[in-house]
Short mmCIF file of C-alpha atoms and ligand atoms in Angstrom, two decimals:
data_model
loop_
_atom_site.label_atom_id
_atom_site.label_comp_id
_atom_site.label_asym_id
_atom_site.label_seq_id
_atom_site.Cartn_x
_atom_site.Cartn_y
_atom_site.Cartn_z
CA MET A 1 0.00 0.00 0.00
CA LYS A 2 2.85 2.37 -0.71
CA GLY A 3 1.52 5.70 -1.84
CA ALA A 4 3.35 8.53 -0.12
CA ILE A 5 3.33 11.66 -2.26
CA ARG A 6 4.94 15.07 -2.24
CA GLY A 7 3.42 18.42 -3.29
CA ASN A 8 0.77 20.51 -1.58
CA PRO A 9 1.79 19.99 2.09
CA GLU A 10 -1.74 19.97 3.50
CA LEU A 11 -2.98 17.51 0.88
CA THR A 12 0.15 15.39 1.26
CA ARG A 13 -0.38 15.17 5.00
CA LYS A 14 -4.04 14.26 4.56
CA ILE A 15 -3.21 11.50 2.08
CA ASN A 16 -0.42 10.15 4.25
CA GLN A 17 -2.79 10.19 7.21
CA ARG A 18 -5.26 8.10 5.25
CA LEU A 19 -2.45 5.76 4.25
CA VAL A 20 -1.46 5.20 7.88
CA LEU A 21 -5.09 4.80 8.88
CA ASN A 22 -5.62 2.16 6.19
CA LEU A 23 -2.50 0.28 7.22
CA VAL A 24 -3.60 0.27 10.85
CA LYS A 25 -7.01 -1.04 9.80
CA LYS A 26 -5.51 -3.72 7.59
CA TYR A 27 -2.56 -4.88 9.69
CA GLY A 28 -3.32 -3.72 13.26
CA PRO A 29 -2.12 -4.36 15.88
CA ILE A 30 0.93 -2.87 14.23
CA SER A 31 3.96 -0.89 15.47
CA ARG A 32 5.10 2.53 14.27
CA ALA A 33 8.23 0.93 12.77
CA GLU A 34 6.15 -1.52 10.70
CA LEU A 35 3.92 1.35 9.58
CA SER A 36 7.01 3.19 8.39
CA THR A 37 8.22 0.14 6.42
CA LYS A 38 4.85 -0.58 4.86
CA SER A 39 4.04 3.05 3.98
CA GLY A 40 7.47 4.17 2.83
CA LEU A 41 7.08 7.19 5.13
CA SER A 42 9.92 8.25 7.43
CA ALA A 43 9.77 7.27 11.11
CA PRO A 44 9.29 10.90 12.28
CA THR A 45 6.44 11.42 9.76
CA VAL A 46 4.73 8.24 10.95
CA SER A 47 5.16 9.26 14.60
CA SER A 48 3.68 12.67 13.98
CA ILE A 49 0.70 11.27 12.05
CA VAL A 50 0.11 8.59 14.68
CA GLU A 51 0.19 11.18 17.44
CA GLN A 52 -2.49 13.19 15.69
CA LEU A 53 -4.67 10.16 14.88
CA VAL A 54 -4.42 8.98 18.50
CA SER A 55 -5.41 12.44 19.78
CA GLU A 56 -8.35 12.47 17.35
CA ARG A 57 -9.36 9.01 18.62
CA PHE A 58 -9.09 7.27 15.25
CA ILE A 59 -6.39 4.89 16.45
CA ALA A 60 -5.48 3.60 19.88
CA GLU A 61 -2.41 2.19 21.56
CA VAL A 62 -3.21 -1.33 22.70
CA GLY A 63 -0.12 -2.78 24.34
CA LEU A 64 3.38 -3.91 23.52
CA GLY A 65 4.63 -6.13 20.74
CA SER A 66 7.59 -8.48 20.91
CA SER A 67 11.07 -6.97 21.02
CA GLN A 68 13.22 -6.98 17.88
CA GLY A 69 16.34 -6.50 20.00
CA GLY A 70 15.50 -3.17 21.66
CA ARG A 71 12.52 -1.79 23.51
CA ARG A 72 9.23 -3.57 22.95
CA PRO A 73 7.21 -1.52 20.42
CA VAL A 74 3.79 0.00 21.21
CA LEU A 75 1.09 -1.56 19.04
CA LEU A 76 -1.70 0.38 17.36
CA THR A 77 -5.24 -0.55 16.23
CA LEU A 78 -8.33 1.35 15.17
CA ASP A 79 -9.96 3.04 18.16
CA ASP A 80 -13.43 1.49 18.27
CA GLN A 81 -14.46 3.25 21.47
CA TYR A 82 -15.12 6.75 20.28
CA HIS A 83 -16.24 7.62 16.74
CA CYS A 84 -19.55 6.26 15.54
CA LEU A 85 -21.20 5.84 12.15
CA LEU A 86 -24.93 6.33 11.72
CA GLY A 87 -26.46 4.27 8.93
CA VAL A 88 -29.94 4.71 7.45
CA ASN A 89 -31.07 1.99 5.07
CA ILE A 90 -34.19 2.49 3.00
CA THR A 91 -35.89 -0.40 1.20
CA PRO A 92 -39.41 -0.75 -0.27
CA MET A 93 -40.28 -2.72 2.87
CA LYS A 94 -38.64 -0.90 5.77
CA VAL A 95 -36.41 1.83 7.10
CA SER A 96 -33.56 0.62 9.33
CA VAL A 97 -31.19 2.77 11.31
CA ALA A 98 -28.11 1.73 13.26
CA LEU A 99 -25.21 3.19 15.09
CA THR A 100 -21.91 1.36 14.71
CA ASN A 101 -18.35 1.84 15.87
CA LEU A 102 -15.41 1.94 13.45
CA ASN A 103 -15.36 -1.87 13.35
CA PHE A 104 -18.98 -1.89 12.19
CA ASP A 105 -20.17 -3.45 15.46
CA ILE A 106 -23.79 -2.49 15.97
CA LEU A 107 -24.22 -0.32 19.09
CA ALA A 108 -27.91 0.40 18.61
CA ARG A 109 -30.46 -0.33 15.93
CA HIS A 110 -34.10 0.25 15.15
CA GLU A 111 -36.39 -0.27 12.20
CA SER A 112 -39.95 0.32 11.02
CA LYS A 113 -41.90 -1.34 8.27
CA ILE A 114 -43.22 0.86 5.48
CA ASP A 115 -45.68 0.56 2.65
CA VAL A 116 -44.23 1.04 -0.85
CA LYS A 117 -46.77 3.81 -1.43
CA ILE A 118 -45.47 5.88 1.49
CA SER A 119 -45.29 9.59 0.62
CA LYS A 120 -41.99 11.42 0.45
CA ASP A 121 -42.85 13.59 3.47
CA GLN A 122 -43.95 10.60 5.54
CA LEU A 123 -40.77 8.75 4.70
CA ILE A 124 -38.56 11.69 5.64
CA HIS A 125 -40.52 12.14 8.86
CA LEU A 126 -40.04 8.46 9.64
CA ILE A 127 -36.28 8.63 9.03
CA HIS A 128 -36.00 11.53 11.52
CA GLN A 129 -38.13 9.61 13.99
CA GLU A 130 -35.97 6.50 13.69
CA ILE A 131 -32.81 8.53 14.26
CA GLN A 132 -34.40 10.10 17.32
CA VAL A 133 -35.12 6.63 18.72
CA LEU A 134 -31.52 5.64 18.07
CA PHE A 135 -30.19 8.59 20.03
CA GLU A 136 -32.51 7.78 22.90
CA GLN A 137 -31.42 4.12 22.90
CA SER A 138 -27.71 4.70 22.74
CA SER A 139 -26.97 7.96 24.60
CA VAL A 140 -24.01 8.56 22.26
CA PRO A 141 -23.49 12.35 21.98
CA LYS A 142 -23.79 13.84 18.50
CA LYS A 143 -20.19 15.06 18.45
CA ARG A 144 -18.99 11.44 18.34
CA ILE A 145 -20.92 10.70 15.15
CA LEU A 146 -18.71 11.06 12.11
CA GLY A 147 -21.62 11.24 9.74
CA ILE A 148 -24.98 9.90 8.62
CA GLY A 149 -24.86 7.53 5.66
CA VAL A 150 -28.06 6.89 3.74
CA SER A 151 -28.48 3.89 1.48
CA SER A 152 -31.43 4.12 -0.88
CA PRO A 153 -32.81 2.43 -3.96
CA GLY A 154 -33.32 4.50 -7.09
CA GLN A 155 -31.34 6.92 -9.17
CA ILE A 156 -29.22 9.09 -6.95
CA ASN A 157 -27.78 12.53 -7.54
CA GLN A 158 -24.87 12.22 -5.18
CA ALA A 159 -23.52 15.74 -5.71
CA GLU A 160 -26.86 17.25 -4.68
CA GLY A 161 -27.56 14.56 -2.09
CA LYS A 162 -30.96 13.66 -3.41
CA VAL A 163 -32.88 10.72 -4.77
CA ASN A 164 -34.11 11.59 -8.26
CA VAL A 165 -36.47 8.70 -8.77
CA SER A 166 -37.01 5.14 -7.57
CA HIS A 167 -38.87 2.40 -9.44
CA SER A 168 -39.42 0.45 -6.25
CA LEU A 169 -40.66 3.38 -4.10
CA PRO A 170 -42.83 5.37 -6.49
CA ASN A 171 -43.22 8.49 -4.30
CA TRP A 172 -39.55 8.62 -3.36
CA LYS A 173 -38.47 11.20 -5.91
CA ASN A 174 -36.77 14.60 -5.82
CA ALA A 175 -36.00 13.85 -2.19
CA PRO A 176 -33.19 16.13 -0.92
CA VAL A 177 -32.43 13.72 1.89
CA VAL A 178 -28.89 14.93 2.65
CA SER A 179 -29.75 18.60 3.24
CA LEU A 180 -32.82 17.67 5.29
CA LEU A 181 -30.76 15.40 7.56
CA GLU A 182 -27.94 17.91 7.92
CA GLU A 183 -30.37 20.74 8.80
CA ARG A 184 -32.22 18.67 11.35
CA TRP A 185 -29.30 16.91 13.06
CA GLY A 186 -26.29 19.15 12.42
CA ILE A 187 -24.26 16.11 11.34
CA PRO A 188 -22.70 15.71 7.86
CA ALA A 189 -24.74 13.31 5.77
CA SER A 190 -24.15 11.47 2.52
CA LEU A 191 -26.32 9.46 0.21
CA GLU A 192 -25.46 6.36 -1.76
CA HIS A 193 -27.29 3.95 -4.01
CA ASN A 194 -28.07 0.78 -2.05
CA VAL A 195 -25.96 -1.54 -4.21
CA LYS A 196 -22.97 0.80 -4.03
CA ALA A 197 -23.44 0.97 -0.25
CA MET A 198 -23.35 -2.84 -0.18
CA ALA A 199 -20.13 -2.70 -2.18
CA LEU A 200 -18.62 -0.28 0.33
CA ARG A 201 -19.51 -2.60 3.20
CA GLU A 202 -17.78 -5.46 1.43
CA LEU A 203 -14.80 -3.24 0.63
CA TRP A 204 -14.26 -2.15 4.23
CA TYR A 205 -15.67 -5.01 6.24
CA GLY A 206 -16.97 -8.04 4.39
CA ALA A 207 -15.76 -10.65 1.95
CA GLY A 208 -14.11 -8.06 -0.28
CA SER A 209 -12.10 -6.49 2.51
CA LEU A 210 -8.92 -8.18 1.34
CA GLU A 211 -9.66 -7.41 -2.28
CA ARG A 212 -9.66 -3.93 -3.81
CA ASN A 213 -11.09 -4.96 -7.17
CA PHE A 214 -14.44 -6.68 -7.30
CA ILE A 215 -18.04 -6.48 -8.45
CA ILE A 216 -20.98 -7.14 -6.19
CA MET A 217 -24.27 -8.20 -7.76
CA LYS A 218 -27.47 -7.61 -5.83
CA ILE A 219 -29.93 -10.19 -7.03
CA GLY A 220 -33.49 -10.01 -5.78
CA TYR A 221 -36.49 -8.41 -7.44
CA GLY A 222 -34.23 -6.63 -9.89
CA ILE A 223 -30.47 -6.88 -10.38
CA GLY A 224 -27.88 -4.20 -9.74
CA ALA A 225 -24.10 -4.16 -9.58
CA GLY A 226 -21.54 -2.24 -7.56
CA ILE A 227 -18.17 -1.98 -9.28
CA VAL A 228 -15.09 -1.44 -7.11
CA ILE A 229 -11.81 -0.69 -8.87
CA ASN A 230 -8.61 0.04 -6.98
CA GLY A 231 -10.56 0.39 -3.74
CA GLN A 232 -13.00 2.91 -5.15
CA ILE A 233 -16.54 2.71 -6.43
CA PHE A 234 -16.67 3.22 -10.18
CA ARG A 235 -19.55 5.66 -10.64
CA GLY A 236 -19.64 6.63 -14.29
CA ALA A 237 -20.54 10.03 -15.72
CA THR A 238 -23.68 10.65 -13.65
CA GLY A 239 -23.13 8.24 -10.77
CA ASN A 240 -25.46 5.63 -12.18
CA SER A 241 -23.02 2.92 -13.22
CA GLY A 242 -23.95 -0.65 -12.39
CA GLU A 243 -27.46 -0.71 -13.88
CA LEU A 244 -26.68 -4.27 -14.88
CA GLY A 245 -30.34 -5.27 -14.67
CA HIS A 246 -31.18 -3.12 -17.67
CA THR A 247 -28.53 -4.38 -20.03
CA LYS A 248 -30.23 -6.08 -22.96
CA ILE A 249 -29.86 -9.80 -23.37
CA GLN A 250 -32.84 -10.78 -25.52
CA GLU A 251 -34.60 -9.36 -28.56
CA HIS A 252 -38.35 -9.13 -28.03
CA GLY A 253 -37.95 -10.32 -24.46
CA PRO A 254 -40.35 -9.68 -21.59
CA VAL A 255 -41.30 -6.10 -20.71
CA CYS A 256 -39.13 -4.74 -17.92
CA ARG A 257 -40.28 -2.36 -15.18
CA CYS A 258 -38.07 0.29 -16.82
CA GLY A 259 -40.37 0.16 -19.85
CA SER A 260 -37.89 -1.53 -22.17
CA THR A 261 -37.91 -5.18 -23.22
CA GLY A 262 -35.46 -8.06 -22.89
CA CYS A 263 -33.59 -6.54 -19.94
CA TYR A 264 -31.29 -8.85 -17.99
CA GLU A 265 -33.26 -8.55 -14.76
CA SER A 266 -36.58 -9.32 -16.44
CA LEU A 267 -35.06 -12.69 -17.44
CA ALA A 268 -32.77 -13.48 -14.53
CA ASP A 269 -34.09 -12.01 -11.26
CA LEU A 270 -36.21 -13.69 -8.60
CA HIS A 271 -39.42 -12.36 -10.09
CA SER A 272 -38.57 -14.13 -13.35
CA LEU A 273 -38.00 -17.32 -11.34
CA GLU A 274 -41.51 -17.01 -9.90
CA THR A 275 -42.94 -16.42 -13.39
CA ARG A 276 -41.20 -19.52 -14.75
CA MET A 277 -42.59 -21.58 -11.88
CA LYS A 278 -46.12 -20.32 -12.61
CA ASP A 279 -45.66 -21.15 -16.29
CA ARG A 280 -44.84 -24.72 -15.33
CA ASN A 281 -47.45 -25.02 -12.62
CA PRO A 282 -50.46 -22.69 -13.01
CA ASP A 283 -51.59 -23.62 -9.49
CA PHE A 284 -48.39 -22.25 -7.98
CA ASP A 285 -49.23 -19.21 -5.89
CA GLY A 286 -46.04 -18.67 -3.90
CA ASN A 287 -42.91 -16.55 -4.11
CA TYR A 288 -39.29 -17.37 -4.90
CA GLU A 289 -38.75 -18.78 -1.41
CA ASP A 290 -41.47 -21.32 -2.09
CA VAL A 291 -39.81 -22.25 -5.39
CA PHE A 292 -36.56 -23.03 -3.58
CA ARG A 293 -38.45 -24.93 -0.88
CA LEU A 294 -40.19 -27.06 -3.52
CA TYR A 295 -36.79 -27.67 -5.12
CA GLU A 296 -35.49 -28.92 -1.78
CA GLU A 297 -38.46 -31.31 -1.68
CA GLY A 298 -37.49 -32.69 -5.08
CA ASP A 299 -40.09 -30.90 -7.25
CA ASP A 300 -38.98 -31.25 -10.89
CA ARG A 301 -40.83 -28.15 -12.06
CA ALA A 302 -39.05 -26.05 -9.44
CA LYS A 303 -35.77 -27.58 -10.55
CA ASP A 304 -36.46 -26.64 -14.18
CA ALA A 305 -37.49 -23.11 -13.24
CA ILE A 306 -34.28 -22.67 -11.24
CA ALA A 307 -32.09 -24.18 -13.99
CA ASP A 308 -33.68 -21.92 -16.64
CA THR A 309 -33.27 -18.82 -14.51
CA ALA A 310 -29.66 -19.80 -13.81
CA THR A 311 -29.00 -19.92 -17.57
CA TYR A 312 -29.94 -16.26 -17.91
CA LEU A 313 -28.29 -15.24 -14.67
CA ALA A 314 -25.04 -16.84 -15.80
CA ARG A 315 -25.14 -14.90 -19.07
CA GLY A 316 -24.78 -11.61 -17.24
CA ILE A 317 -21.98 -12.96 -15.05
CA VAL A 318 -20.11 -14.28 -18.09
CA ASN A 319 -20.34 -10.80 -19.62
CA LEU A 320 -19.05 -9.15 -16.44
CA ILE A 321 -16.10 -11.54 -16.28
CA HIS A 322 -15.13 -10.84 -19.87
CA LEU A 323 -15.63 -7.12 -19.55
CA PHE A 324 -13.72 -6.50 -16.32
CA ASN A 325 -11.42 -9.48 -15.66
CA LEU A 326 -11.76 -8.79 -11.92
CA PRO A 327 -10.68 -11.48 -9.44
CA LEU A 328 -13.91 -11.52 -7.43
CA ILE A 329 -17.62 -11.38 -8.14
CA LEU A 330 -19.74 -11.29 -5.02
CA ILE A 331 -23.36 -12.36 -4.98
CA GLY A 332 -25.60 -10.36 -2.66
CA GLY A 333 -29.28 -9.66 -2.23
CA GLU A 334 -32.27 -11.86 -1.46
CA ILE A 335 -30.82 -14.76 -3.44
CA VAL A 336 -27.97 -15.29 -0.98
CA PRO A 337 -29.68 -17.85 1.33
CA TYR A 338 -30.57 -19.91 -1.77
CA TRP A 339 -27.41 -19.36 -3.77
CA ASN A 340 -26.24 -22.92 -3.09
CA HIS A 341 -29.29 -24.15 -5.09
CA MET A 342 -28.62 -21.82 -8.01
CA ALA A 343 -24.81 -21.95 -8.00
CA PRO A 344 -24.21 -25.43 -9.52
CA TYR A 345 -26.21 -24.46 -12.64
CA VAL A 346 -24.62 -21.02 -12.89
CA LEU A 347 -21.05 -22.21 -12.35
CA LYS A 348 -21.43 -24.96 -14.95
CA ILE A 349 -22.38 -22.35 -17.55
CA LEU A 350 -19.54 -20.06 -16.46
CA ASP A 351 -17.09 -22.93 -16.92
CA ARG A 352 -18.44 -23.59 -20.39
CA ASN A 353 -18.81 -20.03 -21.67
CA THR A 354 -15.89 -18.12 -20.20
CA LEU A 355 -12.42 -17.90 -21.71
CA ASN A 356 -10.13 -20.13 -19.66
CA THR A 357 -7.67 -17.54 -18.48
CA LEU A 358 -10.50 -15.31 -17.30
CA ARG A 359 -12.48 -18.12 -15.67
CA GLU A 360 -9.47 -19.38 -13.75
CA SER A 361 -8.73 -16.00 -12.25
CA VAL A 362 -12.20 -15.15 -10.91
CA LYS A 363 -14.02 -16.37 -7.83
CA VAL A 364 -17.80 -16.12 -7.78
CA GLN A 365 -19.11 -16.35 -4.24
CA PRO A 366 -21.98 -15.17 -2.06
CA ILE A 367 -21.46 -12.55 0.63
CA HIS A 368 -21.89 -13.59 4.25
CA THR A 369 -25.37 -12.54 5.17
CA GLU A 370 -25.81 -11.01 8.52
CA GLU A 371 -28.98 -9.50 9.76
CA ASP A 372 -27.54 -6.00 9.76
CA ALA A 373 -25.57 -6.15 6.51
CA GLU A 374 -27.64 -3.54 4.69
CA VAL A 375 -27.62 -0.97 7.44
CA GLN A 376 -23.89 -1.60 7.91
CA GLY A 377 -23.66 -0.74 4.21
CA ALA A 378 -25.23 2.63 4.96
CA ALA A 379 -22.69 3.13 7.77
CA ALA A 380 -19.91 2.16 5.35
CA VAL A 381 -20.82 5.19 3.23
CA VAL A 382 -19.58 7.38 6.08
CA PHE A 383 -16.58 5.16 6.76
CA ASP A 384 -15.54 5.36 3.11
CA LYS A 385 -15.56 9.16 3.20
CA GLU A 386 -13.17 9.13 6.14
CA PHE A 387 -10.90 6.29 5.08
CA ARG A 388 -10.65 6.13 1.31
CA LEU A 389 -7.22 6.91 -0.03
CA SER A 390 -8.30 9.48 -2.60
CA VAL A 391 -9.21 12.70 -0.76
ZN1 ZN B 401 -35.08 -2.68 -17.78
#
């Protein structure tokens, strides 16, 4: 992770601070001497940066390491006792809020169910209410909160901090969520698309935390992708990269919720799985979970529906592998608990349809689901602002 630069002294110091912070996160407990070796920064520079980061409560001294012939070195880790991240996760079903420390441990959480037809004003009111509950539960003072991260579906204007439009929450449009939160709570806020927030969680905490180049696919009702290159989200010109679900894979295919036809998600998401099951069994009245349950019970029609859906799902993954040649594709979203049913079909097609050198160098694996993963993703939006190497 060498990256020390020279130039504008203030910027240089900021970047070097981030470098040290990242090394402490990655390798801690770690000594000042090891930080100097790994960063390429001089010992006095490291000492000065460490002193500042300790005083700002970003890192903490946690004891002594083993002696390399002289005095035993003081070891450093992230300080998880002071700064907090406040995550707000919005889905068509619920609003969840959580307070975490810098290790993403949940200190307090709360959530409320919503109806997809909820008005914009009601939703904003509810978000404020949930945050209020969180403060009452946790008694963490506001000054210890680094920021509020909001993870939302829809098309996001990140520069203006607002949600432009969301297919899944029809009244959630032109919502200036960042300015409303900052005015009400006096805490810096930032907004991120929910799939990109998931990617940030994986980057800083989850399965991708050892990997700085990966794509995460969120597969549920709809399919989105978060693209991480060199430890940063790839956003595209307007911040709307990763609309994988609306890439075209079939002429005259089914009508998609975006209004177009033959979109990837209309052929490969969990809704399409349900449709295929109904085509095979007109009496079927369940959802995708029921399809997987029937599969577990040995139902051949469920098996066919899953295998067919996997064929289309694999097509998109094959394209991603060829396009990006990244070492890791993570599978997230509602499919995760059932991925082991889908994976054998998908992987077989990947093996058959991907160029050897590309196939051999990529792992396709599900993320570890934890109850709080999505709201941790919202918290990771704040974490990323404080820790990412580009400032
Ligand atoms: Zn579409």
